[in-house]
mmCIF file of C-alpha atoms in Angstrom:
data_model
loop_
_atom_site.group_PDB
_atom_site.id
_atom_site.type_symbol
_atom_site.label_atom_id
_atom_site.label_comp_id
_atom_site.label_asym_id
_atom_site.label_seq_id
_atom_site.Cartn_x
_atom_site.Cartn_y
_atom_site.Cartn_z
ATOM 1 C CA UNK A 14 85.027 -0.811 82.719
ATOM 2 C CA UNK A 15 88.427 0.490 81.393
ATOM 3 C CA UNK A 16 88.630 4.191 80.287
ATOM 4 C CA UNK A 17 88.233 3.132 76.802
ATOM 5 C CA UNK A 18 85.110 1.300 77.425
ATOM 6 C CA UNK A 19 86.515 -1.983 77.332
ATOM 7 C CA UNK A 20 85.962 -4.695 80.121
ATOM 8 C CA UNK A 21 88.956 -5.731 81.492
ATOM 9 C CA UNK A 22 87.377 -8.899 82.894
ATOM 10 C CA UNK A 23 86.867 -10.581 79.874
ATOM 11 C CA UNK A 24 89.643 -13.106 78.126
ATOM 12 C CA UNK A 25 90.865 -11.378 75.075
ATOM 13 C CA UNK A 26 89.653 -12.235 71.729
ATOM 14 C CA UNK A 27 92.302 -14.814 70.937
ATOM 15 C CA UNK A 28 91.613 -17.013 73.708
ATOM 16 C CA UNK A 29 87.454 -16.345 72.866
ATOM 17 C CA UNK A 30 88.466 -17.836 69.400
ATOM 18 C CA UNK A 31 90.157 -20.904 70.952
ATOM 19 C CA UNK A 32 87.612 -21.649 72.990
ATOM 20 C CA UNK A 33 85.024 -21.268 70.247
ATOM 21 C CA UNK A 34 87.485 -23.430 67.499
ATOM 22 C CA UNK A 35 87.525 -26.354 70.582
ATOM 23 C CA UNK A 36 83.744 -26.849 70.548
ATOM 24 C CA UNK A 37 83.470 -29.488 68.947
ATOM 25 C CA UNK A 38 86.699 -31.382 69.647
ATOM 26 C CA UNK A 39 85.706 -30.710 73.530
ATOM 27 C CA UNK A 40 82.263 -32.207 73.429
ATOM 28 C CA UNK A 41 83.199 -35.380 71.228
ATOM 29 C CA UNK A 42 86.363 -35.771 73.699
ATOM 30 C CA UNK A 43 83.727 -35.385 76.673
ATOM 31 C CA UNK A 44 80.983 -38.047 74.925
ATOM 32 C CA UNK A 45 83.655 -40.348 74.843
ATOM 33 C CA UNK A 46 84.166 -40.310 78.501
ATOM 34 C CA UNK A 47 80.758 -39.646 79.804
ATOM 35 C CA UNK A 48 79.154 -41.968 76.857
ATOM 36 C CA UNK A 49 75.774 -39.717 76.947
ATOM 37 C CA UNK A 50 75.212 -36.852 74.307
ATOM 38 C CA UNK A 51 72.916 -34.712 76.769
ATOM 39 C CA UNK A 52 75.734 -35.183 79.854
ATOM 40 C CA UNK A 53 78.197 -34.842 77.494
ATOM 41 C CA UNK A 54 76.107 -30.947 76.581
ATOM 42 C CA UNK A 55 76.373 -30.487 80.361
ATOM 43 C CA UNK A 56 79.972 -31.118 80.711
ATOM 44 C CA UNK A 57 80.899 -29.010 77.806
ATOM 45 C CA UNK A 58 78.751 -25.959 79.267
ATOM 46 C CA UNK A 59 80.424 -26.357 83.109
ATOM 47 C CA UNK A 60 83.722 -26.910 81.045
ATOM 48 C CA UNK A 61 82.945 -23.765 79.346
ATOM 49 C CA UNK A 62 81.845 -21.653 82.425
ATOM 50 C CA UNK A 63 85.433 -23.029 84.078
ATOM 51 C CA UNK A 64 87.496 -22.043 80.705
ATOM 52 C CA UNK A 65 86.035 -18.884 81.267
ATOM 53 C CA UNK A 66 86.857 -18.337 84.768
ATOM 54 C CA UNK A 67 90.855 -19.681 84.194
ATOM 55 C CA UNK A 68 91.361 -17.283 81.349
ATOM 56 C CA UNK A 69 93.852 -15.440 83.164
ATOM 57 C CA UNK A 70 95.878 -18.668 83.951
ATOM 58 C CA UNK A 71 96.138 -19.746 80.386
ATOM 59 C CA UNK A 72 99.933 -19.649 79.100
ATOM 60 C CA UNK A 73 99.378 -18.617 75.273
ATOM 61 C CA UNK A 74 102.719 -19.446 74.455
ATOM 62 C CA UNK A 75 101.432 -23.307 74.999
ATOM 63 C CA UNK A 76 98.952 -25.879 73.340
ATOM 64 C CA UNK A 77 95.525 -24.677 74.108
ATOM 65 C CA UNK A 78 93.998 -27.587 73.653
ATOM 66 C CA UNK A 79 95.212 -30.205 75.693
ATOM 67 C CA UNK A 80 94.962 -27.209 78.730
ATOM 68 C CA UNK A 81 90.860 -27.196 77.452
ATOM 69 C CA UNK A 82 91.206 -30.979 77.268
ATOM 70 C CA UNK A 83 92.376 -30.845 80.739
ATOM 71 C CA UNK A 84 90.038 -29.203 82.436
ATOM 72 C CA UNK A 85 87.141 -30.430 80.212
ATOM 73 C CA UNK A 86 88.266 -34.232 81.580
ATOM 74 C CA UNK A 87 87.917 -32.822 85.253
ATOM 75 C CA UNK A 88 84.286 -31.680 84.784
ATOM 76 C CA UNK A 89 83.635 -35.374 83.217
ATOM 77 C CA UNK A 90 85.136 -37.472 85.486
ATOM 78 C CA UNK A 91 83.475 -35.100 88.131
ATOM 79 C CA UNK A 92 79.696 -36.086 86.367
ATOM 80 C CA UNK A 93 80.911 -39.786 86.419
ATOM 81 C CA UNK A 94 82.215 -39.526 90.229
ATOM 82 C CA UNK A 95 78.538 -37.874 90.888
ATOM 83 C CA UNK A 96 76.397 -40.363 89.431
ATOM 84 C CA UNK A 97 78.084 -43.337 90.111
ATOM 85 C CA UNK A 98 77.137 -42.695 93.629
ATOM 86 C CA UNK A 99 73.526 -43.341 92.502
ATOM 87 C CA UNK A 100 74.524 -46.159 90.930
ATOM 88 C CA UNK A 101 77.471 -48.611 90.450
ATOM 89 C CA UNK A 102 81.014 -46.775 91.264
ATOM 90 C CA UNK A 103 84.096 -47.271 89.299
ATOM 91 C CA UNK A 104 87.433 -47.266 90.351
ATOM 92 C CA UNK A 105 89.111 -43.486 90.590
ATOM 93 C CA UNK A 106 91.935 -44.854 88.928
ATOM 94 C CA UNK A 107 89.961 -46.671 86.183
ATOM 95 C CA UNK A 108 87.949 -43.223 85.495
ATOM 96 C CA UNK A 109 91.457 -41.289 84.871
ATOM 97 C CA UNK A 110 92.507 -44.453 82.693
ATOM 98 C CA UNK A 111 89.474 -44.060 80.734
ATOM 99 C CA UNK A 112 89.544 -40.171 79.862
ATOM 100 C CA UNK A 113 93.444 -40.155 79.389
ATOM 101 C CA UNK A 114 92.539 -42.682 76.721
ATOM 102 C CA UNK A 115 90.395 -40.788 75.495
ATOM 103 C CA UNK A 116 92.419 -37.610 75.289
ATOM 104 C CA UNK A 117 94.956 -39.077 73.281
ATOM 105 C CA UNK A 118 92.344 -40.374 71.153
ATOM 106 C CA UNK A 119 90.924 -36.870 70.945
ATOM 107 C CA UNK A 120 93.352 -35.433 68.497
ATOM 108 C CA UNK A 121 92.152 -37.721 66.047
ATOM 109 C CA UNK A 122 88.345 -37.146 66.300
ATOM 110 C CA UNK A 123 86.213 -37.052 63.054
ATOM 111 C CA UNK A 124 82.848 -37.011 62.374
ATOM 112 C CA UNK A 125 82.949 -40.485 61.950
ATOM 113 C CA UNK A 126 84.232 -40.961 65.849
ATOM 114 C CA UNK A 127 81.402 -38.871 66.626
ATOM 115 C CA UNK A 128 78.630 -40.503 64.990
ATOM 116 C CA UNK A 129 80.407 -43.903 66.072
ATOM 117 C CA UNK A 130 79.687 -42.565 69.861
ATOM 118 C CA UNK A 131 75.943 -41.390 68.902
ATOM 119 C CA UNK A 132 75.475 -44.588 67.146
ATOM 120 C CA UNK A 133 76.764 -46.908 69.655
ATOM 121 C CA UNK A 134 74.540 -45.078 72.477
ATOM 122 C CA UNK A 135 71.587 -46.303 70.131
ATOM 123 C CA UNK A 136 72.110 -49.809 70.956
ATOM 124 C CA UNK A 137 69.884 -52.018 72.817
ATOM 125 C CA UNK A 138 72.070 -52.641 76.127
ATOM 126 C CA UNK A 139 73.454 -56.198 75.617
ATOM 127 C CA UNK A 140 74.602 -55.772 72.403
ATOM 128 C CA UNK A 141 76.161 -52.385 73.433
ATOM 129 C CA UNK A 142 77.775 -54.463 76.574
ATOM 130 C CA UNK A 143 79.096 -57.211 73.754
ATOM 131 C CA UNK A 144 80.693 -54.584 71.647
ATOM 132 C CA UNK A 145 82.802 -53.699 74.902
ATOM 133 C CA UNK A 146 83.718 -56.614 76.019
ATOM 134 C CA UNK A 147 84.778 -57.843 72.338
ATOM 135 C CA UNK A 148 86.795 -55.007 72.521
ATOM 136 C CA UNK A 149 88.697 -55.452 75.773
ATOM 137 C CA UNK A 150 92.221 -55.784 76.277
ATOM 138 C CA UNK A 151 92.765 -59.865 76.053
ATOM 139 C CA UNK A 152 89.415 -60.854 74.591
ATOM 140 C CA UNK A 153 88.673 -63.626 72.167
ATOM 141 C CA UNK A 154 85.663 -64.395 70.367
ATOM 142 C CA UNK A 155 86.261 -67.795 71.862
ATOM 143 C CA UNK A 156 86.185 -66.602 75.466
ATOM 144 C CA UNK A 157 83.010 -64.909 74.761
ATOM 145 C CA UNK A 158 81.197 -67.457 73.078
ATOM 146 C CA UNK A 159 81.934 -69.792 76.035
ATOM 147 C CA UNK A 160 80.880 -67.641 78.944
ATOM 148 C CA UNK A 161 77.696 -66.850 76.514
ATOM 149 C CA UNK A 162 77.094 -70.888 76.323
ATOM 150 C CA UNK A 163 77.109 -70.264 72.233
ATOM 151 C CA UNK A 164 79.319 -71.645 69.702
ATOM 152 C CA UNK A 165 82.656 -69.037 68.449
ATOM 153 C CA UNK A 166 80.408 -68.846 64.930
ATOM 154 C CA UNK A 167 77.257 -67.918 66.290
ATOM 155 C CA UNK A 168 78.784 -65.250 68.602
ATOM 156 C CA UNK A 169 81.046 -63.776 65.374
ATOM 157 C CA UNK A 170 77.510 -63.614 63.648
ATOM 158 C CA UNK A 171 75.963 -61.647 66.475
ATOM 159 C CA UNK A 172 79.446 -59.303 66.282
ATOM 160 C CA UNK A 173 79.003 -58.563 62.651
ATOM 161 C CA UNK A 174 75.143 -58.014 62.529
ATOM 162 C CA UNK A 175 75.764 -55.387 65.435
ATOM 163 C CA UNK A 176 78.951 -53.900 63.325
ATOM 164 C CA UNK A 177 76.963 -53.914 60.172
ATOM 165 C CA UNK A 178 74.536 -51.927 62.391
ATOM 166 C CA UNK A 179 76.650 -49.559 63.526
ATOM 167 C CA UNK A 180 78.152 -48.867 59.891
ATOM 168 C CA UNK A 181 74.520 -48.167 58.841
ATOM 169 C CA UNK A 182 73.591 -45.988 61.672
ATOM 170 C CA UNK A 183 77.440 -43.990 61.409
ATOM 171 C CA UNK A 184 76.366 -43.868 57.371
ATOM 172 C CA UNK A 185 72.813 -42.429 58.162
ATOM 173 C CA UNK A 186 74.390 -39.853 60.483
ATOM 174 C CA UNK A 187 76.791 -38.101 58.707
ATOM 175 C CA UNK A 188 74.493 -37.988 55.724
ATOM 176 C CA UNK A 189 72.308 -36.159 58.056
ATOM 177 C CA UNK A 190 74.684 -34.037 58.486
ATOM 178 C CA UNK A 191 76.220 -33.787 55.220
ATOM 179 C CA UNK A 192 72.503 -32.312 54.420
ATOM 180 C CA UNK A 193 71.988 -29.680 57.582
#
């Protein structure tokens, strides 16, 4: 305690307010890496805990975020490195690919981005696993219909009934919200 009864240990109130203004942004940027909303919860509280601890370190006269972004990335990719060892592992490199992405995506998260990740953790698995490969770098509806053994229409039917589910679950969401 300081002789005015203050605790010099704690950050002062500006970076507090930073901190508490990145909520949000943090844990959508986080869901988008670790693609599960109670990980993502975890993340955000060890991202938190390590915010807390680097106070001192921050430079106020630069970006907060992206320094919260930062370090928020690190306790994601550390979750991902952790369980893929359970499971399937991915590529270090790959994992840093995907949350970079994902950062610079970050400054332009809405609700909408939000619900899109909620929504799209809803699906069954192989239509979830469709979405991502549709979306791939160098994929074709074509490609996908022949390694599926369907025809290019019946696989762009299968795309929009899984869009047009997605649209309604995103809709349903953020009227939710709208309401609470």
């Amino acid at each position: 305690m300081m002789p005015d009864g203050s605790d010099s240990s704690l950050p002062p109130a500006d970076f507090i307010a930073h901190v508490t203004r990145a909520q949000r942004t943090l844990h959508a940027f986080i869901l988008s890496i670790v693609r599960n909303a109670a990980d993502a919860d975890d993340v955000l509280q060890e991202a938190n805990i390590v915010l807390w601890r680097k106070a001192a370190e921050y430079d106020a006269t630069r970006e907060f975020m992206p320094w919260a972004m930062r370090i928020a990335q690190w306790q994601a990719l550390a979750l991902l490195k952790k369980k893929s060892r359970a499971r399937v592992t991915f590529d270090d490199d790959l994992l840093a690919l995907i949350a970079e992405e994902a950062m610079a995506e970050a400054a332009e998260t809405d609700p909408r981005r939000v619900a899109l990740a909620g929504c799209l953790e809803k699906l069954p698995d192989g239509q979830r696993a469709l979405i991502a490969r549709r979306y791939e770098p160098g994929s074709s509806v074509n490609a996908l219909a022949e390694e599926r053994g369907i025809s290019p229409k019946a696989l762009s039917e299968m795309l929009r009934r899984t869009r047009q589910m997605l649209l309604n679950c995103i809709e349903r969401t953020l009227a939710q919200e709208a309401r609470a």
